[in-house]
Short mmCIF file of C-alpha atoms and ligand atoms in Angstrom, two decimals:
data_model
loop_
_atom_site.label_atom_id
_atom_site.label_comp_id
_atom_site.label_asym_id
_atom_site.label_seq_id
_atom_site.Cartn_x
_atom_site.Cartn_y
_atom_site.Cartn_z
CA MET A 1017 131.54 170.94 74.03
CA SER A 1018 130.07 172.80 77.20
CA GLN A 1019 127.77 176.25 75.85
CA LYS A 1020 127.68 178.79 78.68
CA LYS A 1021 124.19 179.77 78.48
CA ARG A 1022 124.00 183.46 76.90
CA SER A 1023 121.79 186.36 78.60
CA TRP A 1024 119.78 188.37 76.82
CA ALA A 1025 119.58 191.72 76.23
CA GLU A 1026 115.97 194.24 74.95
CA PRO A 1027 115.80 193.46 71.44
CA TYR A 1028 115.00 197.65 70.95
CA LYS A 1029 117.31 200.81 71.24
CA ILE A 1030 115.21 203.36 72.96
CA LYS A 1031 114.39 206.45 70.50
CA THR A 1032 111.97 208.83 72.73
CA VAL A 1033 111.74 208.34 76.43
CA GLU A 1034 109.89 209.83 79.56
CA LEU A 1035 111.19 211.63 82.83
CA LEU A 1036 110.77 209.75 85.37
CA LYS A 1037 110.11 211.54 89.46
CA MET A 1038 111.91 209.96 92.50
CA THR A 1039 110.83 210.71 95.36
CA THR A 1040 111.55 211.26 98.56
CA ARG A 1041 109.48 208.59 102.07
CA GLU A 1042 107.55 211.72 102.95
CA GLU A 1043 105.98 212.38 99.71
CA ARG A 1044 104.98 208.88 99.41
CA VAL A 1045 103.23 208.53 102.84
CA ARG A 1046 101.41 211.21 102.03
CA ALA A 1047 100.38 210.73 98.57
CA LEU A 1048 99.86 207.24 99.93
CA ALA A 1049 97.59 208.60 103.39
CA GLU A 1050 95.81 211.26 100.52
CA ALA A 1051 94.80 207.48 98.13
CA GLY A 1052 93.02 205.90 101.24
CA ASN A 1053 95.98 203.08 100.86
CA ASN A 1054 95.02 202.04 97.56
CA THR A 1055 97.53 201.92 94.80
CA PHE A 1056 95.17 202.10 92.12
CA LEU A 1057 94.64 205.79 93.40
CA ILE A 1058 97.49 207.11 93.99
CA LYS A 1059 98.84 209.56 91.02
CA SER A 1060 101.13 207.71 88.63
CA GLU A 1061 103.46 211.69 88.83
CA ASP A 1062 103.92 210.09 92.25
CA VAL A 1063 104.98 207.08 91.20
CA TYR A 1064 108.49 205.89 90.22
CA ILE A 1065 108.59 202.54 88.93
CA ASP A 1066 105.06 201.65 87.66
CA LEU A 1067 103.90 198.12 87.60
CA LEU A 1068 100.57 198.56 88.78
CA THR A 1069 99.16 196.59 85.42
CA ASP A 1070 101.14 195.26 82.44
CA SER A 1071 97.91 196.98 80.85
CA GLY A 1072 97.79 200.08 77.62
CA THR A 1073 101.00 200.40 79.74
CA ASN A 1074 102.98 199.13 76.89
CA ALA A 1075 106.13 201.45 74.48
CA MET A 1076 104.66 201.18 71.38
CA SER A 1077 107.61 200.79 68.31
CA ASP A 1078 108.33 203.36 65.73
CA VAL A 1079 106.26 201.58 63.28
CA GLN A 1080 102.73 201.80 65.09
CA TRP A 1081 103.74 205.34 65.56
CA ALA A 1082 104.12 205.94 62.36
CA GLY A 1083 101.22 203.80 61.42
CA MET A 1084 99.37 206.42 64.19
CA MET A 1085 99.94 209.30 60.91
CA ILE A 1086 98.10 207.33 58.77
CA GLY A 1087 94.80 206.55 61.09
CA ASP A 1088 91.64 207.22 58.98
CA GLU A 1089 89.48 208.27 61.04
CA ALA A 1090 86.56 208.11 59.06
CA TYR A 1091 82.80 206.66 60.59
CA ALA A 1092 82.54 204.23 58.65
CA GLY A 1093 85.00 201.50 57.03
CA SER A 1094 88.31 203.15 57.61
CA LYS A 1095 90.92 200.79 56.01
CA ASN A 1096 92.45 200.62 59.72
CA PHE A 1097 89.44 198.50 60.24
CA TYR A 1098 90.03 196.36 57.60
CA ASN A 1099 93.97 196.36 58.42
CA LEU A 1100 93.27 194.59 62.20
CA GLU A 1101 90.77 192.54 60.19
CA GLU A 1102 93.31 190.64 58.09
CA MET A 1103 95.31 190.78 60.54
CA VAL A 1104 93.40 188.74 63.21
CA GLN A 1105 91.95 186.48 59.62
CA LYS A 1106 95.72 186.14 59.36
CA TYR A 1107 97.72 184.90 62.43
CA TYR A 1108 94.61 184.27 64.74
CA GLY A 1109 92.27 182.79 61.81
CA TYR A 1110 88.62 183.62 63.14
CA LYS A 1111 87.09 185.04 60.73
CA TYR A 1112 85.06 187.36 61.81
CA LEU A 1113 86.37 190.53 63.23
CA VAL A 1114 84.42 192.63 66.26
CA PRO A 1115 86.46 196.96 66.62
CA THR A 1116 85.75 197.26 70.57
CA HIS A 1117 87.55 200.37 72.72
CA GLN A 1118 89.28 197.84 75.26
CA GLY A 1119 88.85 193.62 76.05
CA ARG A 1120 86.07 194.41 78.45
CA GLY A 1121 84.06 195.40 75.52
CA ALA A 1122 83.84 192.34 74.12
CA GLU A 1123 83.31 190.78 76.73
CA ASN A 1124 80.56 192.66 78.14
CA ILE A 1125 79.08 191.95 74.36
CA ILE A 1126 79.46 188.44 74.46
CA SER A 1127 77.78 187.62 77.14
CA GLN A 1128 74.84 189.56 76.51
CA ILE A 1129 74.38 187.01 72.85
CA LEU A 1130 74.99 184.25 75.00
CA ILE A 1131 73.90 183.67 77.91
CA LYS A 1132 70.36 183.15 79.27
CA LYS A 1133 69.36 184.58 83.19
CA GLY A 1134 70.30 180.84 85.50
CA ASP A 1135 73.11 179.93 83.19
CA TYR A 1136 75.76 178.47 83.93
CA VAL A 1137 80.32 179.55 83.01
CA PRO A 1138 82.57 177.96 83.50
CA GLY A 1139 86.23 179.45 83.37
CA ASN A 1140 89.89 178.62 84.31
CA MET A 1141 89.40 180.42 87.61
CA TYR A 1142 87.74 184.35 86.69
CA PHE A 1143 89.33 187.11 85.95
CA THR A 1144 86.90 190.39 87.33
CA THR A 1145 84.99 191.47 84.56
CA THR A 1146 84.61 188.72 82.40
CA ARG A 1147 82.90 187.45 85.10
CA LEU A 1148 81.17 191.10 86.19
CA HIS A 1149 79.51 190.91 82.36
CA GLN A 1150 78.67 187.09 83.10
CA GLU A 1151 77.10 187.33 86.36
CA LEU A 1152 75.23 191.21 84.71
CA ALA A 1153 73.85 189.27 81.83
CA GLY A 1154 72.62 186.39 84.22
CA GLY A 1155 74.49 183.52 84.78
CA SER A 1156 76.98 181.99 87.29
CA PHE A 1157 80.77 181.87 86.80
CA VAL A 1158 81.56 178.52 87.86
CA ASP A 1159 86.39 177.77 88.45
CA VAL A 1160 87.16 174.62 86.40
CA ILE A 1161 90.51 175.48 86.96
CA ILE A 1162 92.45 172.74 88.18
CA ASP A 1163 92.93 172.28 92.08
CA GLU A 1164 96.67 172.96 91.42
CA ALA A 1165 96.56 176.73 90.24
CA HIS A 1166 95.42 178.05 93.24
CA ASP A 1167 98.40 176.34 94.75
CA SER A 1168 101.01 179.58 94.24
CA THR A 1169 104.16 176.78 94.80
CA HIS A 1170 103.22 173.92 92.84
CA PRO A 1171 105.90 173.39 90.02
CA HIS A 1172 102.43 172.20 87.48
CA PRO A 1173 103.92 174.10 84.11
CA PHE A 1174 100.31 174.96 82.95
CA LYS A 1175 98.53 175.55 85.89
CA GLY A 1176 95.90 177.42 83.71
CA ASN A 1177 94.50 174.14 82.57
CA VAL A 1178 91.68 173.45 82.90
CA ASP A 1179 90.08 170.44 85.07
CA LEU A 1180 87.74 168.32 82.69
CA ASN A 1181 86.56 166.81 85.99
CA LYS A 1182 85.50 169.49 87.68
CA LEU A 1183 83.95 170.73 83.68
CA ASP A 1184 81.93 167.46 83.38
CA ALA A 1185 80.34 167.68 87.33
CA LEU A 1186 79.48 170.83 85.92
CA VAL A 1187 77.11 169.26 83.45
CA LYS A 1188 75.74 166.28 84.73
CA LYS A 1189 74.78 168.99 87.69
CA VAL A 1190 73.03 171.31 85.45
CA GLY A 1191 73.24 170.61 82.47
CA ALA A 1192 74.90 171.40 79.10
CA GLU A 1193 72.01 173.33 77.79
CA LYS A 1194 72.11 175.69 81.25
CA ILE A 1195 76.10 176.23 79.90
CA PRO A 1196 76.14 178.71 76.95
CA TYR A 1197 80.26 178.10 77.20
CA ILE A 1198 83.21 178.03 78.42
CA THR A 1199 85.82 181.59 78.78
CA ILE A 1200 89.93 180.33 77.91
CA GLY A 1201 92.12 182.53 79.79
CA VAL A 1202 95.51 182.16 77.99
CA THR A 1203 97.11 182.51 80.12
CA VAL A 1204 95.34 183.69 83.12
CA ASN A 1205 95.59 186.24 85.34
CA MET A 1206 94.91 185.50 88.08
CA ALA A 1207 96.13 181.93 89.42
CA GLY A 1208 99.79 184.19 87.97
CA GLY A 1209 100.24 184.42 84.38
CA GLN A 1210 100.58 180.75 84.08
CA PRO A 1211 99.71 179.19 81.37
CA VAL A 1212 97.04 176.71 79.52
CA SER A 1213 97.85 173.35 77.22
CA MET A 1214 98.09 172.66 73.78
CA GLU A 1215 96.73 169.30 75.03
CA ASN A 1216 94.16 170.45 77.30
CA LEU A 1217 93.21 172.89 74.80
CA ARG A 1218 92.43 170.50 72.56
CA GLN A 1219 90.77 168.17 75.24
CA VAL A 1220 88.32 170.62 75.92
CA ARG A 1221 87.70 171.10 72.60
CA LYS A 1222 86.22 167.77 71.78
CA TYR A 1223 84.97 167.52 75.20
CA CYS A 1224 82.71 170.56 74.47
CA GLN A 1225 82.01 169.88 71.15
CA GLN A 1226 80.55 166.13 72.41
CA HIS A 1227 77.76 168.42 74.44
CA LYS A 1228 77.42 171.36 72.69
CA ILE A 1229 78.99 173.84 74.49
CA ARG A 1230 81.43 176.84 72.92
CA VAL A 1231 84.38 177.34 73.97
CA VAL A 1232 85.35 181.70 74.12
CA LEU A 1233 89.32 181.22 74.66
CA ASP A 1234 90.49 185.12 76.87
CA ALA A 1235 92.77 185.91 73.44
CA THR A 1236 94.21 189.07 75.99
CA ARG A 1237 97.43 186.97 76.67
CA ALA A 1238 97.88 184.33 73.95
CA ILE A 1239 101.05 185.40 72.74
CA GLU A 1240 102.41 185.26 76.69
CA ASN A 1241 100.74 181.44 75.86
CA ALA A 1242 102.00 180.55 72.37
CA TYR A 1243 105.92 181.18 74.39
CA PHE A 1244 105.11 178.96 76.73
CA ILE A 1245 104.17 175.99 74.87
CA LYS A 1246 106.50 175.94 73.10
CA LEU A 1247 108.77 176.48 75.43
CA ARG A 1248 107.95 173.70 77.57
CA GLU A 1249 105.31 170.89 75.51
CA ASN A 1250 106.68 168.38 73.07
CA GLY A 1251 105.90 168.75 70.13
CA TYR A 1252 105.81 172.44 70.14
CA THR A 1253 109.68 173.23 70.16
CA ASP A 1254 110.66 173.58 66.66
CA LYS A 1255 107.11 174.93 65.63
CA THR A 1256 107.16 179.89 65.60
CA ILE A 1257 104.71 181.95 67.81
CA PRO A 1258 102.39 182.16 65.07
CA GLU A 1259 101.90 178.40 64.55
CA ILE A 1260 101.04 177.80 67.55
CA LEU A 1261 99.13 180.71 67.77
CA ARG A 1262 96.84 179.23 65.07
CA GLU A 1263 96.51 176.46 66.48
CA MET A 1264 95.58 177.34 69.84
CA CYS A 1265 92.41 179.72 68.21
CA SER A 1266 91.41 176.64 66.54
CA TYR A 1267 89.73 174.73 69.49
CA SER A 1268 87.04 177.48 70.07
CA ASP A 1269 83.85 179.60 68.59
CA ALA A 1270 85.39 182.91 69.50
CA ALA A 1271 87.49 185.32 71.58
CA THR A 1272 87.59 188.04 73.66
CA MET A 1273 90.46 190.56 73.46
CA SER A 1274 92.06 193.11 75.68
CA GLY A 1275 94.86 194.43 72.75
CA LYS A 1276 96.42 196.33 75.58
CA LYS A 1277 98.69 193.96 76.08
CA ASP A 1278 100.15 191.01 74.22
CA LEU A 1279 99.14 193.37 71.14
CA LEU A 1280 101.63 196.54 72.65
CA VAL A 1281 98.69 199.73 71.77
CA ASN A 1282 97.38 201.61 74.45
CA ILE A 1283 94.33 201.46 74.20
CA GLY A 1284 91.79 198.56 72.37
CA GLY A 1285 90.12 194.70 71.41
CA PHE A 1286 88.50 193.07 69.68
CA LEU A 1287 85.41 190.40 69.21
CA ALA A 1288 86.49 187.32 67.13
CA LEU A 1289 84.00 184.79 65.81
CA ASN A 1290 83.86 182.08 63.59
CA GLU A 1291 79.94 182.08 63.75
CA TRP A 1292 78.42 183.56 60.72
CA ASP A 1293 74.82 184.36 63.48
CA VAL A 1294 76.98 184.92 66.33
CA PHE A 1295 78.75 187.57 64.54
CA GLU A 1296 75.33 189.76 62.98
CA GLU A 1297 74.40 189.85 67.00
CA ALA A 1298 77.38 190.96 67.78
CA ARG A 1299 77.95 193.74 64.53
CA ASN A 1300 73.92 194.84 65.71
CA LEU A 1301 75.03 195.22 69.57
CA VAL A 1302 78.38 197.35 69.08
CA VAL A 1303 76.84 199.80 67.89
CA VAL A 1304 75.06 200.41 70.46
CA TYR A 1305 77.70 200.05 73.47
CA GLU A 1306 81.18 201.11 71.83
CA GLY A 1307 80.32 202.77 67.85
CA LEU A 1308 79.82 201.43 64.81
CA HIS A 1309 81.57 198.25 63.52
CA THR A 1310 84.21 199.15 61.89
CA TYR A 1311 85.30 201.49 64.80
CA GLY A 1312 83.85 199.63 67.22
CA GLY A 1313 84.77 203.09 70.39
CA LEU A 1314 88.86 203.21 68.89
CA ALA A 1315 89.91 205.37 66.83
CA GLY A 1316 90.99 204.96 62.95
CA ARG A 1317 94.97 205.05 64.38
CA ASP A 1318 94.84 203.42 67.32
CA MET A 1319 92.97 199.70 65.16
CA GLU A 1320 96.27 200.88 63.01
CA ALA A 1321 98.48 200.59 66.38
CA MET A 1322 96.96 197.81 67.15
CA ALA A 1323 97.15 195.72 63.84
CA ARG A 1324 101.12 196.33 63.85
CA GLY A 1325 101.28 195.71 66.80
CA ILE A 1326 100.10 192.13 65.76
CA GLU A 1327 103.32 191.46 63.60
CA GLU A 1328 105.33 192.64 66.30
CA ALA A 1329 104.33 191.41 69.16
CA VAL A 1330 104.51 187.25 66.84
CA GLN A 1331 107.49 188.08 67.17
CA TYR A 1332 110.13 185.28 68.36
CA ASP A 1333 112.54 187.85 69.99
CA HIS A 1334 109.86 190.25 71.03
CA ILE A 1335 108.57 187.32 72.97
CA LYS A 1336 111.37 185.96 74.56
CA ALA A 1337 113.06 189.07 75.79
CA ARG A 1338 109.16 190.02 77.42
CA ILE A 1339 109.17 187.17 79.65
CA GLY A 1340 112.67 186.83 80.35
CA GLN A 1341 112.79 189.80 82.10
CA VAL A 1342 109.53 188.39 83.78
CA GLU A 1343 111.54 185.22 84.85
CA TYR A 1344 114.78 187.06 86.14
CA VAL A 1345 112.71 189.29 88.55
CA GLY A 1346 111.28 185.47 89.45
CA GLN A 1347 114.57 184.13 90.06
CA ARG A 1348 116.30 186.54 91.64
CA LEU A 1349 112.97 187.26 94.71
CA ILE A 1350 113.76 182.75 94.28
CA GLU A 1351 117.33 182.99 94.86
CA LEU A 1352 116.67 185.78 98.06
CA GLY A 1353 114.15 183.27 99.28
CA VAL A 1354 110.90 185.41 99.06
CA PRO A 1355 107.90 183.59 98.26
CA ILE A 1356 106.34 184.06 94.88
CA VAL A 1357 103.74 182.33 92.70
CA GLN A 1358 106.04 179.75 90.68
CA PRO A 1359 106.57 179.10 87.95
CA VAL A 1360 107.61 182.34 87.27
CA GLY A 1361 104.00 183.14 85.14
CA GLY A 1362 104.63 185.26 81.83
CA HIS A 1363 103.08 188.85 82.14
CA ALA A 1364 103.99 189.42 86.20
CA VAL A 1365 105.37 187.73 89.29
CA PHE A 1366 103.26 187.06 91.75
CA LEU A 1367 104.23 187.73 96.05
CA ASP A 1368 102.40 185.34 97.96
CA ALA A 1369 100.85 187.45 100.50
CA LYS A 1370 99.90 184.33 103.16
CA LYS A 1371 103.87 183.98 103.48
CA PHE A 1372 105.50 187.73 102.84
CA LEU A 1373 102.85 188.24 105.90
CA PRO A 1374 102.17 185.50 108.37
CA HIS A 1375 101.41 187.31 111.30
CA LEU A 1376 97.96 188.34 109.23
CA LYS A 1377 94.29 186.88 109.26
CA GLN A 1378 93.11 187.13 105.72
CA ASP A 1379 90.20 189.90 106.40
CA GLN A 1380 93.26 192.49 107.76
CA PHE A 1381 94.04 192.48 103.63
CA PRO A 1382 97.65 191.70 103.27
CA ALA A 1383 98.60 192.14 99.83
CA GLN A 1384 96.70 195.63 99.90
CA THR A 1385 99.43 195.92 103.30
CA LEU A 1386 102.21 194.64 101.41
CA ALA A 1387 101.89 196.45 98.03
CA ALA A 1388 101.07 199.47 99.92
CA GLU A 1389 104.77 198.56 101.70
CA LEU A 1390 106.43 198.32 98.52
CA TYR A 1391 105.35 201.85 97.53
CA LEU A 1392 106.50 203.14 100.17
CA GLU A 1393 109.79 201.32 100.77
CA SER A 1394 110.30 202.67 97.00
CA GLY A 1395 108.40 204.80 95.27
CA ILE A 1396 107.07 201.62 93.16
CA ARG A 1397 103.37 200.33 92.40
CA ALA A 1398 102.37 197.28 92.38
CA MET A 1399 98.26 195.83 92.68
CA GLU A 1400 96.71 193.54 95.30
CA ARG A 1401 95.22 190.58 94.04
CA GLY A 1402 93.49 188.59 96.53
CA ILE A 1403 90.47 189.06 99.03
CA VAL A 1404 90.34 193.14 97.72
CA SER A 1405 90.14 191.92 94.33
CA ALA A 1406 87.87 189.12 94.85
CA GLY A 1407 84.66 190.83 96.29
CA ARG A 1408 82.16 189.21 97.64
CA ASN A 1409 79.88 187.05 97.10
CA LYS A 1410 76.75 187.37 95.38
CA GLU A 1411 74.13 185.14 97.42
CA THR A 1412 76.04 185.57 100.87
CA GLY A 1413 77.04 189.38 101.61
CA ASP A 1414 80.69 187.88 102.80
CA HIS A 1415 84.15 188.35 101.74
CA TYR A 1416 85.10 185.48 98.73
CA TYR A 1417 88.34 184.26 100.62
CA PRO A 1418 90.10 183.23 97.41
CA LYS A 1419 93.17 180.88 98.19
CA LEU A 1420 95.24 183.37 96.56
CA GLU A 1421 96.74 186.81 98.22
CA LEU A 1422 99.42 188.06 95.79
CA VAL A 1423 100.32 191.17 95.44
CA ARG A 1424 101.11 191.83 91.12
CA LEU A 1425 104.56 193.19 90.10
CA THR A 1426 102.85 193.31 86.56
CA PHE A 1427 105.72 194.24 83.26
CA PRO A 1428 105.22 196.96 81.35
CA ARG A 1429 106.17 195.51 77.78
CA ARG A 1430 109.85 196.97 76.46
CA VAL A 1431 108.53 200.24 79.51
CA TYR A 1432 112.25 198.86 82.17
CA THR A 1433 115.26 198.08 82.04
CA GLN A 1434 117.11 195.34 83.72
CA ALA A 1435 118.26 197.82 85.85
CA HIS A 1436 114.81 199.76 86.90
CA CYS A 1437 114.46 195.55 87.77
CA ASP A 1438 117.77 194.81 89.76
CA VAL A 1439 116.08 198.24 91.53
CA LEU A 1440 113.10 196.78 91.73
CA VAL A 1441 114.57 193.40 93.19
CA GLU A 1442 116.78 194.77 95.94
CA SER A 1443 113.39 197.19 97.58
CA ILE A 1444 112.06 193.94 98.36
CA GLU A 1445 114.40 192.52 99.62
CA SER A 1446 114.94 195.43 102.69
CA LEU A 1447 110.72 194.50 102.56
CA TYR A 1448 111.62 190.97 103.27
CA ALA A 1449 113.57 191.79 105.74
CA ARG A 1450 111.47 193.98 107.65
CA ARG A 1451 107.87 192.14 106.94
CA ASN A 1452 107.74 190.70 110.91
CA GLU A 1453 106.40 195.00 111.76
CA ILE A 1454 104.42 195.92 109.01
CA LYS A 1455 100.67 195.98 110.68
CA GLY A 1456 97.30 195.12 108.36
CA PHE A 1457 94.27 197.14 106.97
CA LYS A 1458 91.10 197.56 107.92
CA MET A 1459 88.81 198.59 105.07
CA THR A 1460 87.50 202.16 105.38
CA TYR A 1461 84.77 202.34 102.04
CA GLU A 1462 83.81 199.51 99.34
CA PRO A 1463 81.94 200.25 96.39
CA LYS A 1464 80.12 197.80 94.70
CA TYR A 1465 81.66 197.51 91.51
CA LEU A 1466 84.81 195.83 91.15
CA ARG A 1467 85.82 196.83 94.20
CA PHE A 1468 90.41 196.71 94.50
CA PHE A 1469 89.11 200.02 92.10
CA GLN A 1470 88.44 202.67 94.73
CA ALA A 1471 88.12 200.93 98.08
CA ARG A 1472 90.17 202.62 100.86
CA PHE A 1473 91.81 202.13 103.30
CA GLU A 1474 93.13 202.31 107.06
CA GLN A 1475 97.06 200.28 108.99
CA LEU A 1476 95.88 198.28 112.52
CA LYS A 1477 97.25 200.30 115.28
N1 F0G B 725 90.63 189.46 80.13
C1 F0G B 725 92.25 189.93 80.50
C2 F0G B 725 93.24 187.98 80.94
C3 F0G B 725 92.49 190.92 80.88
O1 F0G B 725 93.73 191.32 81.79
C4 F0G B 725 91.72 191.82 81.03
C5 F0G B 725 93.27 192.94 81.37
C6 F0G B 725 91.09 191.92 80.41
C7 F0G B 725 90.21 190.92 80.10
C8 F0G B 725 90.09 193.28 80.32
O2 F0G B 725 90.62 194.23 79.46
O3 F0G B 725 91.66 195.40 80.73
O4 F0G B 725 90.98 195.84 78.14
O5 F0G B 725 89.18 195.85 79.51
N2 F0G B 725 93.41 193.30 82.85
C9 F0G B 725 94.16 194.53 83.44
C10 F0G B 725 95.43 194.03 83.93
C11 F0G B 725 92.99 195.91 83.91
O6 F0G B 725 95.49 194.83 85.47
O7 F0G B 725 95.18 192.45 83.78
P1 F0G B 725 90.18 195.61 79.37
#
């Protein structure tokens, strides 16, 4: 008997709501001009559906809010720290925990401890803050992701995988002693939220052990990665999300974490470690940059919300619906012929701006332009992930020209409904219909660091 495929639905009901403001086109024209055509600079109250990021924008549950009320705001030894430590040990499996205010706090500390001037740090595609901390610590980032990741339509199920040949070539070129660690993002944000397979993690671990190179996971969206492994990798269908997560982490020495994603909180992060010596140094250094080692820049209540968030985030129903929502939008856009990164990733649908606006050259900022036009169209806010985000080569001073020129429609967890998703799809559909009329941008202001946050643009005539 053939079984009809059933839809998933949001595995929660709504108890508190935040009202949304609808704007007129006129108001949006004004808001966008004031923001220098940069969606980062638009005031949130002028946004209808905010898909800028899934970072810190999640809806917490009643259980998490209840946890906020039992925040132990002691300067030292807060009980919420110990709760968080227990959850990290239980679900991620690392021995030691250093809380940080968010992910980049952890990136800073691990980079400061492990990287020496002149070192190289390979990674499966860069993430903006991760690479910058590595560079500020004196290292050079080297991309060792498989080539398929740079191809927006390649159907590879694990486009986040590390290319071991690229890693080996780097080791041969610079010597393993110049490589303190490899960073592995699970999933890979800049590639489109693409996962890494367990097989690949195992191989990288083996290779790195042979060459005495540490493996540091960027575990920010590791639970989403675990779901893809369950869905796509042989031998994992019957394993639970916590089992898969533990195994993934077991192939690494440490993890940096932005709790603002997977862990369903508005602020928080941590560094998790297995080596006592590195932990000891991290525990020392966190006091300099973040706060005492039992709060690391967080209030007790924030640590409690994150501890409780871990338990909710690993629930199968949660993660299935979370990724199901992203998949739903992705599939509808594919049906409409809109160019997006495929397969659809975990936290976002990425519009392929080079294909959407083929008449624009990359230094006319097609993704930046498309994100601005989407806001004008319907008040929906997205983010550029292309040439502006990629920044400049510090040696030549020229832009990096990344192969992927994308607009990221990022889905906060448990925030928007399927009806919002339909409005989104329809807005993109009308934008696609008038794509030939869209003119590119020139950059009129460029900040020195992480320029995409504050750069300003003008439309070309
Ligand atoms: N690693 C990854 C993979 C991330 O996506 C982020 C943040 C960080 C590290 C840094 O964490 O923001 O807590 O300091 N990504 C956000 C985004 C900003 O919108 O993708 P953070």
